[in-house]
Amino acid sequence: SQTIHQWPATLVQPVGSPLSLECTVEGTSNPNLYWYRQAAGRGLQLLFYSVGIGQISSEVPQNLSASRPQDRQFILSSKKLLLSDSGFYLCAWSVAGVEQFFGPGTRLTVL
Amino acid sequence: AQSVTQLGSHVSVSEGALVLLRCNYSSSVPPYLFWYVQYPNQGLQLLLKYTTGATLVKGINGFEAEFKKSETSFHLTKPSAHMSDAAEYFCAVSEGGSYDKVIFGPGTSLSVIP
């Protein structure tokens, strides 16, 4: 069966510090991968998606970047965090145009 | 372009009462439709989905939804609310295909009153 992992689960970082969030998927090959952000009391905002290794598409201009160094690994990064980067970050995967499966999320607080 | 609206950002029901969460969508092609549930500080869990075929879809935890093309709606219902149903609910639409971009609605927070 398929499993999706995200770490860390929670993170508190100072403004201006770097960020690296990791997402890995097990039990499937060549998934589509997604990063979403959910601000407090808000819906989901799609940040990045990837249909293959090294293929990243950005949905909104922002302070973040994403990379996919391996088939089942998706990384969200920032060189310098802003206060507005705080939120709940969700990774998701899908195959063949049906539903997306979500990871447990990372709660990021930027102080 | 696809979009999803959910009427009511917050819905309160009494325990044992009917749950009705509304969702309307717009799509230029026959859509795939989904309902997800999110408990506090957790990821989203799929409740049910409509792709093709029967328009009344049954999901987990006693929830069901009906796809009504003429009304462009996909409302979520449950006959009798339980305390454990209190959560955030998201309706979503996708046009499917090899790149399955999903558009999520803003969410409805469901409270269940004892």
Coordinates of C-alpha atoms in Angstrom, one line a residue:
Chain A
S1 CA 0.0 0.0 0.0
Q2 CA 1.0 3.6 -0.5
T3 CA 2.3 5.8 2.3
I4 CA 3.3 9.5 2.3
H5 CA 5.6 11.0 4.9
Q6 CA 6.4 14.5 5.8
W7 CA 8.9 15.9 8.1
P8 CA 9.3 17.6 10.4
A9 CA 5.9 17.7 11.9
T10 CA 6.4 21.1 13.4
L11 CA 9.0 23.7 12.9
V12 CA 9.6 27.1 14.5
Q13 CA 12.1 29.3 12.6
P14 CA 13.2 32.9 12.8
V15 CA 12.6 35.4 10.0
G16 CA 15.4 35.3 7.5
S17 CA 16.4 31.7 8.2
P18 CA 16.4 28.9 5.5
L19 CA 13.8 26.3 5.2
S20 CA 13.7 22.7 4.0
L21 CA 10.6 20.5 4.2
E22 CA 10.7 17.0 2.9
C23 CA 8.0 14.7 1.5
T24 CA 8.5 11.1 0.4
V25 CA 6.0 8.6 -1.0
E26 CA 6.3 4.9 -0.7
G27 CA 4.5 2.1 -2.7
T28 CA 4.0 3.9 -6.0
S29 CA 6.0 4.9 -9.0
N30 CA 6.1 8.1 -11.0
P31 CA 3.5 9.9 -8.9
N32 CA 2.4 13.5 -9.5
L33 CA 3.5 15.4 -6.4
Y34 CA 2.1 18.6 -4.9
W35 CA 2.9 21.2 -2.2
Y36 CA 0.0 23.1 -0.7
R37 CA -0.1 25.8 2.0
Q38 CA -3.0 26.3 4.3
A39 CA -2.9 29.6 6.3
A40 CA -4.8 29.8 9.5
G41 CA -8.6 29.4 8.9
R42 CA -8.1 29.4 5.2
G43 CA -8.4 26.9 2.3
L44 CA -5.6 25.2 0.4
Q45 CA -3.3 27.1 -1.9
L46 CA -1.4 25.1 -4.4
L47 CA 2.2 26.1 -4.4
F48 CA 4.0 23.7 -6.6
Y49 CA 3.4 20.5 -8.6
S50 CA 5.6 18.0 -10.3
V51 CA 4.9 15.4 -12.9
G52 CA 8.4 13.9 -12.9
I53 CA 12.0 14.1 -11.6
G54 CA 13.3 17.7 -12.1
Q55 CA 10.0 18.9 -13.4
I56 CA 8.6 21.6 -11.2
S57 CA 5.8 24.1 -11.9
S58 CA 5.0 27.0 -9.7
E59 CA 1.5 28.2 -9.2
V60 CA 2.1 31.5 -7.5
P61 CA 5.2 33.7 -7.2
Q62 CA 6.6 33.6 -3.8
N63 CA 9.5 33.2 -1.5
L64 CA 9.6 29.5 -1.8
S65 CA 11.0 26.9 -4.2
A66 CA 10.6 23.2 -4.8
S67 CA 12.7 20.4 -6.1
R68 CA 12.2 16.8 -7.0
P69 CA 15.6 15.0 -6.9
Q70 CA 14.1 11.5 -6.9
D71 CA 11.0 10.0 -8.2
R72 CA 9.3 9.8 -4.8
Q73 CA 10.9 12.7 -3.0
F74 CA 9.6 16.3 -3.1
I75 CA 11.4 19.1 -1.2
L76 CA 10.1 22.6 -0.3
S77 CA 12.8 25.2 0.4
S78 CA 13.4 28.8 1.1
K79 CA 16.6 30.8 1.4
K80 CA 15.1 33.4 3.7
L81 CA 11.8 32.9 5.5
L82 CA 9.3 35.7 5.9
L83 CA 6.6 36.0 8.5
S84 CA 4.0 35.4 5.9
D85 CA 5.5 32.0 5.2
S86 CA 3.9 30.7 8.4
G87 CA 1.2 28.1 7.8
F88 CA 0.4 24.4 7.5
Y89 CA 2.2 22.8 4.6
L90 CA 0.7 19.7 3.0
C91 CA 2.3 17.4 0.5
A92 CA 0.1 15.2 -1.7
W93 CA 0.5 12.6 -4.4
S94 CA -1.7 11.2 -7.2
V95 CA -1.5 8.8 -10.1
A96 CA -3.6 8.7 -13.3
G97 CA -5.8 11.7 -12.8
V98 CA -7.9 10.6 -9.8
E99 CA -7.9 11.7 -6.2
Q100 CA -4.9 13.2 -4.3
F101 CA -3.6 11.6 -1.2
F102 CA -2.3 13.9 1.5
G103 CA 0.5 13.6 4.0
P104 CA 0.2 14.6 7.7
G105 CA 1.5 18.1 7.2
T106 CA 4.1 20.3 8.7
R107 CA 3.2 23.2 10.9
L108 CA 5.6 26.1 10.3
T109 CA 5.8 29.1 12.5
V110 CA 8.0 32.0 11.5
L111 CA 8.9 34.4 14.4
Chain B
A1 CA -11.5 27.8 -15.6
Q2 CA -12.6 25.5 -12.8
S3 CA -13.8 26.8 -9.5
V4 CA -15.5 25.6 -6.4
T5 CA -17.8 27.4 -4.0
Q6 CA -19.0 26.2 -0.6
L7 CA -21.9 27.9 0.9
G8 CA -21.4 28.6 4.5
S9 CA -17.9 28.8 6.0
H10 CA -19.3 27.4 9.2
V11 CA -22.2 25.0 9.8
S12 CA -23.5 23.9 13.2
V13 CA -25.8 20.9 13.7
S14 CA -27.1 19.1 16.7
E15 CA -26.0 15.5 17.3
G16 CA -28.3 13.2 15.5
A17 CA -29.5 15.8 13.0
L18 CA -29.0 15.9 9.3
V19 CA -25.7 17.2 8.0
L20 CA -25.9 19.1 4.7
L21 CA -22.8 20.8 3.3
R22 CA -23.2 22.6 0.0
C23 CA -20.8 22.6 -2.9
N24 CA -21.2 24.1 -6.4
Y25 CA -18.6 23.9 -9.1
S26 CA -17.8 25.2 -12.5
S27 CA -16.0 23.2 -15.1
S28 CA -15.7 23.2 -18.9
V29 CA -15.6 19.4 -19.1
P30 CA -17.3 16.6 -17.2
P31 CA -15.6 16.9 -13.8
Y32 CA -14.2 14.6 -11.2
L33 CA -15.6 15.7 -7.8
F34 CA -14.3 15.0 -4.3
W35 CA -15.1 15.7 -0.7
Y36 CA -12.2 15.7 1.8
V37 CA -12.3 16.0 5.6
Q38 CA -9.6 17.5 7.7
Y39 CA -9.3 17.1 11.5
P40 CA -7.2 19.6 13.4
N41 CA -3.5 19.6 12.6
Q42 CA -3.9 16.7 10.2
G43 CA -3.8 16.1 6.5
L44 CA -6.8 15.8 4.3
Q45 CA -8.6 12.4 4.1
L46 CA -10.8 11.5 1.1
L47 CA -14.5 11.0 2.1
L48 CA -15.8 10.2 -1.4
K49 CA -15.4 10.9 -5.0
Y50 CA -17.4 11.0 -8.2
T51 CA -15.8 10.2 -11.5
T52 CA -18.3 8.6 -13.8
G53 CA -21.4 6.4 -13.4
A54 CA -23.8 6.5 -10.6
T55 CA -24.5 10.0 -9.5
L56 CA -25.2 9.2 -5.9
V57 CA -21.9 8.3 -4.3
K58 CA -21.4 6.8 -0.9
G59 CA -18.3 7.4 1.2
I60 CA -16.8 6.6 4.5
N61 CA -18.3 7.4 7.9
G62 CA -21.9 7.3 6.5
F63 CA -21.5 10.3 4.2
E64 CA -22.8 10.5 0.7
A65 CA -23.0 13.0 -2.1
E66 CA -25.0 13.4 -5.2
F67 CA -23.7 14.8 -8.5
K68 CA -26.3 17.0 -10.1
K69 CA -25.1 18.2 -13.5
S70 CA -28.0 20.5 -14.1
E71 CA -27.4 22.3 -10.9
T72 CA -23.6 22.0 -11.0
S73 CA -23.7 20.8 -7.4
F74 CA -22.2 18.1 -5.3
H75 CA -23.7 18.5 -1.9
L76 CA -22.5 16.3 1.0
T77 CA -25.0 14.7 3.4
K78 CA -25.2 12.5 6.4
P79 CA -28.5 11.4 7.9
S80 CA -27.4 11.7 11.6
A81 CA -24.5 13.8 12.8
H82 CA -22.0 12.4 15.3
M83 CA -19.7 14.3 17.6
S84 CA -16.8 12.8 15.7
D85 CA -17.9 14.5 12.5
A86 CA -16.8 17.9 13.7
A87 CA -14.0 18.9 11.3
E88 CA -13.3 21.0 8.2
Y89 CA -14.7 19.7 5.0
F90 CA -13.4 20.6 1.5
C91 CA -15.1 20.1 -1.8
A92 CA -12.8 19.8 -4.8
V93 CA -13.0 19.5 -8.6
S94 CA -10.7 18.1 -11.2
E95 CA -10.8 17.8 -14.9
G96 CA -8.7 14.6 -14.6
G97 CA -6.2 13.6 -17.3
S98 CA -2.5 13.0 -16.9
Y99 CA -2.1 16.1 -14.9
D100 CA -4.8 16.0 -12.3
K101 CA -4.8 19.5 -11.0
V102 CA -7.4 19.8 -8.3
I103 CA -9.2 22.9 -7.3
F104 CA -10.3 23.1 -3.7
G105 CA -13.1 25.1 -2.2
P106 CA -12.6 27.3 0.7
G107 CA -13.8 24.8 3.2
T108 CA -16.7 24.5 5.6
S109 CA -16.2 24.0 9.3
L110 CA -18.7 21.7 10.8
S111 CA -19.6 21.9 14.5
V112 CA -21.7 19.2 16.2
I113 CA -23.6 20.3 19.3
P114 CA -24.4 17.7 21.9

